Amino acid sequence: EPEVTQTPSHQVTQMGQEVILRCVPISNHLYFYWYRQILGQKVEFLVSFYNNEISEKSEIFDDQFSVERPDGSNFTLKIRSTKLEDSAMYFCASTDREASVSPLHFGNGTRLTVT
Amino acid sequence: GQSLEQPSEVTAVEGAIVQINCTYQTSGFYGLSWYQQHDGGAPTFLSYNGLDGLEETGRFSSFLSRSDSYGYLLLQELQMKDSASYFCAVRWRGAGGFKTIFGAGTRLFVKA
């Protein structure tokens, strides 16, 4: 079964550094999402992306964050000038269509640790 | 805004039936989904209810009452491997399109 893949699985960075989290959505999917989950807490929506532009973003997704689809397969989340509170698991997800019933297919996540 | 309420944890014994409730408040509501997440893993889709009533998928069933803004996930014949966190998630439509917002999750402990 096709999968969403994320790299790296774990990223350690120093406060103030920039990180790029990478995702390869399922190949025929058109709608892409980033979520984050602070340890032991709920899965929080960050941003949705379709047709090479952001369609929705949450209040968490401020100017520190950006997303890009640099080619036909990758979908990236960039965090500029990381803060300690950015430490979390970041999940990429995709769906094949924008129907209410379409389930989110999640990758295994990137655990980001900011020291 | 959107809000979802579900119990923080539930404990049950192997072979039993457990129900995890979820209440929500949201505008632009389209449906309620349930996701399972094992420790260290990714959320995986279990079920979706867009209309009132019960949806059954094997040992798992999910129910929705739109008039009561309420739903539940029913797990039957519990197995040890069902120990995980279960998230209800509201699918709603904002200005930019559909969005899925998750509840805080219910941690299910299955005992032998």
PDB file of C-alpha atoms in Angstrom:
ATOM      1  CA  GLU A   1       0.000   0.000   0.000  1.00  0.00           C
ATOM      2  CA  PRO A   2       1.357   3.475  -0.879  1.00  0.00           C
ATOM      3  CA  GLU A   3       2.790   5.421   2.035  1.00  0.00           C
ATOM      4  CA  VAL A   4       3.633   8.950   3.029  1.00  0.00           C
ATOM      5  CA  THR A   5       7.344   9.038   3.835  1.00  0.00           C
ATOM      6  CA  GLN A   6       9.094  11.601   5.993  1.00  0.00           C
ATOM      7  CA  THR A   7      12.757  12.342   6.514  1.00  0.00           C
ATOM      8  CA  PRO A   8      14.599  12.557   8.761  1.00  0.00           C
ATOM      9  CA  SER A   9      12.940  10.494  11.470  1.00  0.00           C
ATOM     10  CA  HIS A  10      14.717  12.540  14.138  1.00  0.00           C
ATOM     11  CA  GLN A  11      16.285  15.980  13.865  1.00  0.00           C
ATOM     12  CA  VAL A  12      18.228  17.696  16.614  1.00  0.00           C
ATOM     13  CA  THR A  13      19.008  21.359  16.184  1.00  0.00           C
ATOM     14  CA  GLN A  14      20.166  24.295  18.225  1.00  0.00           C
ATOM     15  CA  MET A  15      17.870  27.145  19.094  1.00  0.00           C
ATOM     16  CA  GLY A  16      17.955  29.815  16.414  1.00  0.00           C
ATOM     17  CA  GLN A  17      18.874  27.428  13.602  1.00  0.00           C
ATOM     18  CA  GLU A  18      16.740  26.713  10.553  1.00  0.00           C
ATOM     19  CA  VAL A  19      15.414  23.240   9.839  1.00  0.00           C
ATOM     20  CA  ILE A  20      13.726  21.719   6.821  1.00  0.00           C
ATOM     21  CA  LEU A  21      11.475  18.727   7.289  1.00  0.00           C
ATOM     22  CA  ARG A  22      10.820  16.658   4.211  1.00  0.00           C
ATOM     23  CA  CYS A  23       7.833  14.643   3.099  1.00  0.00           C
ATOM     24  CA  VAL A  24       6.962  12.600   0.050  1.00  0.00           C
ATOM     25  CA  PRO A  25       3.161  12.339  -0.128  1.00  0.00           C
ATOM     26  CA  ILE A  26       1.380   9.462  -1.817  1.00  0.00           C
ATOM     27  CA  SER A  27       1.948   9.941  -5.523  1.00  0.00           C
ATOM     28  CA  ASN A  28      -1.610  10.541  -6.746  1.00  0.00           C
ATOM     29  CA  HIS A  29      -2.586  12.725  -3.800  1.00  0.00           C
ATOM     30  CA  LEU A  30      -3.178  16.411  -4.352  1.00  0.00           C
ATOM     31  CA  TYR A  31      -3.822  17.840  -0.881  1.00  0.00           C
ATOM     32  CA  PHE A  32      -1.019  18.070   1.628  1.00  0.00           C
ATOM     33  CA  TYR A  33      -0.900  18.943   5.302  1.00  0.00           C
ATOM     34  CA  TRP A  34       1.470  19.465   8.170  1.00  0.00           C
ATOM     35  CA  TYR A  35       0.483  18.697  11.748  1.00  0.00           C
ATOM     36  CA  ARG A  36       2.516  18.751  14.903  1.00  0.00           C
ATOM     37  CA  GLN A  37       2.195  16.873  18.175  1.00  0.00           C
ATOM     38  CA  ILE A  38       3.981  17.996  21.306  1.00  0.00           C
ATOM     39  CA  LEU A  39       4.815  14.958  23.421  1.00  0.00           C
ATOM     40  CA  GLY A  40       1.695  13.537  25.058  1.00  0.00           C
ATOM     41  CA  GLN A  41      -0.590  16.167  23.584  1.00  0.00           C
ATOM     42  CA  LYS A  42      -3.034  16.360  20.715  1.00  0.00           C
ATOM     43  CA  VAL A  43      -2.310  16.474  17.031  1.00  0.00           C
ATOM     44  CA  GLU A  44      -2.429  20.143  16.003  1.00  0.00           C
ATOM     45  CA  PHE A  45      -3.156  21.412  12.510  1.00  0.00           C
ATOM     46  CA  LEU A  46      -0.500  23.686  11.043  1.00  0.00           C
ATOM     47  CA  VAL A  47      -1.194  24.145   7.345  1.00  0.00           C
ATOM     48  CA  SER A  48      -2.894  22.712   4.283  1.00  0.00           C
ATOM     49  CA  PHE A  49      -1.543  23.055   0.759  1.00  0.00           C
ATOM     50  CA  TYR A  50      -3.089  22.551  -2.651  1.00  0.00           C
ATOM     51  CA  ASN A  51      -2.169  23.566  -6.166  1.00  0.00           C
ATOM     52  CA  ASN A  52       1.130  25.060  -5.039  1.00  0.00           C
ATOM     53  CA  GLU A  53      -0.354  27.363  -2.476  1.00  0.00           C
ATOM     54  CA  ILE A  54      -1.455  27.406   1.113  1.00  0.00           C
ATOM     55  CA  SER A  55      -5.211  26.899   1.430  1.00  0.00           C
ATOM     56  CA  GLU A  56      -5.532  27.087   5.219  1.00  0.00           C
ATOM     57  CA  LYS A  57      -3.189  27.758   8.105  1.00  0.00           C
ATOM     58  CA  SER A  58      -3.559  27.850  11.863  1.00  0.00           C
ATOM     59  CA  GLU A  59      -2.492  30.540  14.285  1.00  0.00           C
ATOM     60  CA  ILE A  60       0.545  28.388  15.085  1.00  0.00           C
ATOM     61  CA  PHE A  61       1.765  28.740  11.513  1.00  0.00           C
ATOM     62  CA  ASP A  62       3.307  32.195  11.793  1.00  0.00           C
ATOM     63  CA  ASP A  63       6.082  33.852   9.792  1.00  0.00           C
ATOM     64  CA  GLN A  64       8.589  31.448  11.287  1.00  0.00           C
ATOM     65  CA  PHE A  65       7.103  28.654   9.182  1.00  0.00           C
ATOM     66  CA  SER A  66       6.912  28.121   5.447  1.00  0.00           C
ATOM     67  CA  VAL A  67       5.986  25.267   3.146  1.00  0.00           C
ATOM     68  CA  GLU A  68       7.051  24.446  -0.353  1.00  0.00           C
ATOM     69  CA  ARG A  69       6.579  21.836  -3.024  1.00  0.00           C
ATOM     70  CA  PRO A  70       9.919  22.212  -4.766  1.00  0.00           C
ATOM     71  CA  ASP A  71       9.308  19.454  -7.296  1.00  0.00           C
ATOM     72  CA  GLY A  72       6.654  16.930  -8.249  1.00  0.00           C
ATOM     73  CA  SER A  73       7.179  14.675  -5.269  1.00  0.00           C
ATOM     74  CA  ASN A  74       8.506  16.508  -2.203  1.00  0.00           C
ATOM     75  CA  PHE A  75       6.619  18.680   0.254  1.00  0.00           C
ATOM     76  CA  THR A  76       8.713  20.529   2.810  1.00  0.00           C
ATOM     77  CA  LEU A  77       8.172  22.433   6.041  1.00  0.00           C
ATOM     78  CA  LYS A  78      10.817  25.023   6.896  1.00  0.00           C
ATOM     79  CA  ILE A  79      11.131  26.411  10.391  1.00  0.00           C
ATOM     80  CA  ARG A  80      13.309  29.488  10.605  1.00  0.00           C
ATOM     81  CA  SER A  81      15.089  30.416  13.818  1.00  0.00           C
ATOM     82  CA  THR A  82      13.831  27.465  15.855  1.00  0.00           C
ATOM     83  CA  LYS A  83      12.709  27.919  19.445  1.00  0.00           C
ATOM     84  CA  LEU A  84      12.692  25.447  22.315  1.00  0.00           C
ATOM     85  CA  GLU A  85       8.903  25.220  22.119  1.00  0.00           C
ATOM     86  CA  ASP A  86       9.136  24.014  18.512  1.00  0.00           C
ATOM     87  CA  SER A  87      10.272  20.651  19.867  1.00  0.00           C
ATOM     88  CA  ALA A  88       7.565  18.224  18.781  1.00  0.00           C
ATOM     89  CA  MET A  89       6.723  15.437  16.382  1.00  0.00           C
ATOM     90  CA  TYR A  90       5.851  16.838  12.983  1.00  0.00           C
ATOM     91  CA  PHE A  91       3.544  14.790  10.802  1.00  0.00           C
ATOM     92  CA  CYS A  92       2.960  15.213   7.114  1.00  0.00           C
ATOM     93  CA  ALA A  93      -0.333  13.959   5.681  1.00  0.00           C
ATOM     94  CA  SER A  94      -1.998  13.780   2.297  1.00  0.00           C
ATOM     95  CA  THR A  95      -5.395  13.053   0.776  1.00  0.00           C
ATOM     96  CA  ASP A  96      -6.387  12.263  -2.766  1.00  0.00           C
ATOM     97  CA  ARG A  97      -9.326  14.616  -2.994  1.00  0.00           C
ATOM     98  CA  GLU A  98     -10.929  17.365  -1.053  1.00  0.00           C
ATOM     99  CA  ALA A  99     -14.015  15.490  -0.056  1.00  0.00           C
ATOM    100  CA  SER A 100     -15.248  15.444   3.478  1.00  0.00           C
ATOM    101  CA  VAL A 101     -14.873  11.692   3.642  1.00  0.00           C
ATOM    102  CA  SER A 102     -11.245  11.555   2.492  1.00  0.00           C
ATOM    103  CA  PRO A 103      -9.083  10.179   5.289  1.00  0.00           C
ATOM    104  CA  LEU A 104      -5.730  11.702   6.091  1.00  0.00           C
ATOM    105  CA  HIS A 105      -2.793   9.427   5.350  1.00  0.00           C
ATOM    106  CA  PHE A 106      -0.010  10.277   7.777  1.00  0.00           C
ATOM    107  CA  GLY A 107       3.699   9.724   7.534  1.00  0.00           C
ATOM    108  CA  ASN A 108       5.624   8.326  10.485  1.00  0.00           C
ATOM    109  CA  GLY A 109       6.703  11.788  11.532  1.00  0.00           C
ATOM    110  CA  THR A 110       9.902  13.685  12.224  1.00  0.00           C
ATOM    111  CA  ARG A 111      10.780  14.157  15.858  1.00  0.00           C
ATOM    112  CA  LEU A 112      12.315  17.626  16.158  1.00  0.00           C
ATOM    113  CA  THR A 113      14.359  18.370  19.248  1.00  0.00           C
ATOM    114  CA  VAL A 114      15.508  21.956  19.747  1.00  0.00           C
ATOM    115  CA  THR A 115      18.263  22.377  22.328  1.00  0.00           C
TER     116      THR A 115
ATOM    117  CA  GLY B   1     -13.669  28.277  16.712  1.00  0.00           C
ATOM    118  CA  GLN B   2     -13.694  24.533  16.966  1.00  0.00           C
ATOM    119  CA  SER B   3     -13.534  22.426  20.111  1.00  0.00           C
ATOM    120  CA  LEU B   4     -13.712  18.717  20.811  1.00  0.00           C
ATOM    121  CA  GLU B   5     -14.065  16.950  24.146  1.00  0.00           C
ATOM    122  CA  GLN B   6     -13.203  13.346  24.808  1.00  0.00           C
ATOM    123  CA  PRO B   7     -12.149  11.494  27.981  1.00  0.00           C
ATOM    124  CA  SER B   8      -8.427  11.534  28.679  1.00  0.00           C
ATOM    125  CA  GLU B   9      -8.187   7.827  29.396  1.00  0.00           C
ATOM    126  CA  VAL B  10     -10.204   4.631  29.577  1.00  0.00           C
ATOM    127  CA  THR B  11      -9.266   1.225  30.963  1.00  0.00           C
ATOM    128  CA  ALA B  12     -10.927  -2.054  29.978  1.00  0.00           C
ATOM    129  CA  VAL B  13     -10.180  -5.761  30.051  1.00  0.00           C
ATOM    130  CA  GLU B  14      -9.385  -8.001  27.148  1.00  0.00           C
ATOM    131  CA  GLY B  15     -12.513  -9.278  25.426  1.00  0.00           C
ATOM    132  CA  ALA B  16     -14.704  -6.463  26.722  1.00  0.00           C
ATOM    133  CA  ILE B  17     -16.472  -3.666  24.890  1.00  0.00           C
ATOM    134  CA  VAL B  18     -15.489  -0.034  25.362  1.00  0.00           C
ATOM    135  CA  GLN B  19     -17.093   3.178  24.148  1.00  0.00           C
ATOM    136  CA  ILE B  20     -15.142   6.415  23.706  1.00  0.00           C
ATOM    137  CA  ASN B  21     -17.332   9.489  23.513  1.00  0.00           C
ATOM    138  CA  CYS B  22     -16.651  12.725  21.712  1.00  0.00           C
ATOM    139  CA  THR B  23     -18.576  15.980  21.765  1.00  0.00           C
ATOM    140  CA  TYR B  24     -17.743  18.843  19.474  1.00  0.00           C
ATOM    141  CA  GLN B  25     -18.534  22.441  18.718  1.00  0.00           C
ATOM    142  CA  THR B  26     -17.768  23.731  15.289  1.00  0.00           C
ATOM    143  CA  SER B  27     -19.168  25.719  12.427  1.00  0.00           C
ATOM    144  CA  GLY B  28     -19.046  24.305   8.906  1.00  0.00           C
ATOM    145  CA  PHE B  29     -19.159  20.745  10.247  1.00  0.00           C
ATOM    146  CA  TYR B  30     -18.968  18.012   7.643  1.00  0.00           C
ATOM    147  CA  GLY B  31     -18.152  14.861   9.540  1.00  0.00           C
ATOM    148  CA  LEU B  32     -16.446  13.109  12.422  1.00  0.00           C
ATOM    149  CA  SER B  33     -13.474  10.812  12.015  1.00  0.00           C
ATOM    150  CA  TRP B  34     -11.616   8.548  14.399  1.00  0.00           C
ATOM    151  CA  TYR B  35      -7.885   7.878  14.338  1.00  0.00           C
ATOM    152  CA  GLN B  36      -5.782   5.413  16.291  1.00  0.00           C
ATOM    153  CA  GLN B  37      -2.230   6.180  17.373  1.00  0.00           C
ATOM    154  CA  HIS B  38       0.136   3.729  19.017  1.00  0.00           C
ATOM    155  CA  ASP B  39       3.006   5.116  21.061  1.00  0.00           C
ATOM    156  CA  GLY B  40       5.683   6.484  18.777  1.00  0.00           C
ATOM    157  CA  GLY B  41       3.547   5.907  15.699  1.00  0.00           C
ATOM    158  CA  ALA B  42       1.535   7.936  13.250  1.00  0.00           C
ATOM    159  CA  PRO B  43      -2.223   8.419  13.522  1.00  0.00           C
ATOM    160  CA  THR B  44      -4.065   5.935  11.337  1.00  0.00           C
ATOM    161  CA  PHE B  45      -7.585   6.378  10.067  1.00  0.00           C
ATOM    162  CA  LEU B  46     -10.273   4.150  11.574  1.00  0.00           C
ATOM    163  CA  SER B  47     -13.649   5.478  10.495  1.00  0.00           C
ATOM    164  CA  TYR B  48     -15.691   8.420   9.288  1.00  0.00           C
ATOM    165  CA  ASN B  49     -19.300   9.471   9.910  1.00  0.00           C
ATOM    166  CA  GLY B  50     -20.794  12.137   7.698  1.00  0.00           C
ATOM    167  CA  LEU B  51     -24.387  11.261   8.390  1.00  0.00           C
ATOM    168  CA  ASP B  52     -26.228  10.318  11.567  1.00  0.00           C
ATOM    169  CA  GLY B  53     -26.078   6.698  12.543  1.00  0.00           C
ATOM    170  CA  LEU B  54     -23.713   3.836  13.023  1.00  0.00           C
ATOM    171  CA  GLU B  55     -20.840   2.794  10.785  1.00  0.00           C
ATOM    172  CA  GLU B  56     -19.358  -0.645  11.385  1.00  0.00           C
ATOM    173  CA  THR B  57     -15.916  -1.843  10.351  1.00  0.00           C
ATOM    174  CA  GLY B  58     -15.076  -5.196  11.861  1.00  0.00           C
ATOM    175  CA  ARG B  59     -14.628  -4.891  15.616  1.00  0.00           C
ATOM    176  CA  PHE B  60     -14.875  -1.106  15.463  1.00  0.00           C
ATOM    177  CA  SER B  61     -18.051   0.924  15.083  1.00  0.00           C
ATOM    178  CA  SER B  62     -18.566   4.655  15.101  1.00  0.00           C
ATOM    179  CA  PHE B  63     -21.713   6.646  15.717  1.00  0.00           C
ATOM    180  CA  LEU B  64     -22.707  10.223  14.997  1.00  0.00           C
ATOM    181  CA  SER B  65     -25.598  12.408  16.079  1.00  0.00           C
ATOM    182  CA  ARG B  66     -25.310  15.748  14.327  1.00  0.00           C
ATOM    183  CA  SER B  67     -28.212  17.253  16.272  1.00  0.00           C
ATOM    184  CA  ASP B  68     -26.430  16.459  19.546  1.00  0.00           C
ATOM    185  CA  SER B  69     -22.930  17.293  18.242  1.00  0.00           C
ATOM    186  CA  TYR B  70     -21.901  13.934  19.626  1.00  0.00           C
ATOM    187  CA  GLY B  71     -20.257  10.796  18.457  1.00  0.00           C
ATOM    188  CA  TYR B  72     -18.594   7.717  19.819  1.00  0.00           C
ATOM    189  CA  LEU B  73     -16.211   4.964  18.885  1.00  0.00           C
ATOM    190  CA  LEU B  74     -17.146   1.473  20.003  1.00  0.00           C
ATOM    191  CA  LEU B  75     -14.474  -1.189  20.229  1.00  0.00           C
ATOM    192  CA  GLN B  76     -15.619  -4.765  20.683  1.00  0.00           C
ATOM    193  CA  GLU B  77     -13.753  -7.934  21.639  1.00  0.00           C
ATOM    194  CA  LEU B  78     -10.884  -5.852  22.928  1.00  0.00           C
ATOM    195  CA  GLN B  79      -7.396  -7.132  22.319  1.00  0.00           C
ATOM    196  CA  MET B  80      -4.134  -6.115  23.959  1.00  0.00           C
ATOM    197  CA  LYS B  81      -3.011  -4.559  20.681  1.00  0.00           C
ATOM    198  CA  ASP B  82      -5.927  -2.101  20.917  1.00  0.00           C
ATOM    199  CA  SER B  83      -4.042  -0.284  23.680  1.00  0.00           C
ATOM    200  CA  ALA B  84      -3.395   3.062  22.018  1.00  0.00           C
ATOM    201  CA  SER B  85      -4.627   6.632  21.871  1.00  0.00           C
ATOM    202  CA  TYR B  86      -7.840   7.312  19.992  1.00  0.00           C
ATOM    203  CA  PHE B  87      -8.561  10.735  18.551  1.00  0.00           C
ATOM    204  CA  CYS B  88     -11.858  12.038  17.338  1.00  0.00           C
ATOM    205  CA  ALA B  89     -11.433  14.585  14.596  1.00  0.00           C
ATOM    206  CA  VAL B  90     -13.846  17.054  13.097  1.00  0.00           C
ATOM    207  CA  ARG B  91     -13.828  17.587   9.362  1.00  0.00           C
ATOM    208  CA  TRP B  92     -15.013  21.089   8.641  1.00  0.00           C
ATOM    209  CA  ARG B  93     -14.909  23.513   5.785  1.00  0.00           C
ATOM    210  CA  GLY B  94     -13.293  26.885   6.178  1.00  0.00           C
ATOM    211  CA  ALA B  95     -12.701  29.634   3.650  1.00  0.00           C
ATOM    212  CA  GLY B  96      -9.759  27.800   2.124  1.00  0.00           C
ATOM    213  CA  GLY B  97     -11.214  24.336   2.024  1.00  0.00           C
ATOM    214  CA  PHE B  98     -11.564  21.295   4.223  1.00  0.00           C
ATOM    215  CA  LYS B  99      -9.618  21.003   7.422  1.00  0.00           C
ATOM    216  CA  THR B 100      -9.387  18.232  10.021  1.00  0.00           C
ATOM    217  CA  ILE B 101      -9.062  19.246  13.659  1.00  0.00           C
ATOM    218  CA  PHE B 102      -8.220  16.661  16.319  1.00  0.00           C
ATOM    219  CA  GLY B 103      -9.398  16.241  19.871  1.00  0.00           C
ATOM    220  CA  ALA B 104      -6.937  15.757  22.710  1.00  0.00           C
ATOM    221  CA  GLY B 105      -7.158  11.981  22.467  1.00  0.00           C
ATOM    222  CA  THR B 106      -8.299   9.169  24.729  1.00  0.00           C
ATOM    223  CA  ARG B 107      -5.667   6.784  25.947  1.00  0.00           C
ATOM    224  CA  LEU B 108      -7.074   3.244  26.062  1.00  0.00           C
ATOM    225  CA  PHE B 109      -5.436   0.717  28.346  1.00  0.00           C
ATOM    226  CA  VAL B 110      -6.433  -2.897  27.748  1.00  0.00           C
ATOM    227  CA  LYS B 111      -5.680  -5.234  30.659  1.00  0.00           C
ATOM    228  CA  ALA B 112      -5.396  -8.995  30.551  1.00  0.00           C
TER     229      ALA B 112
END
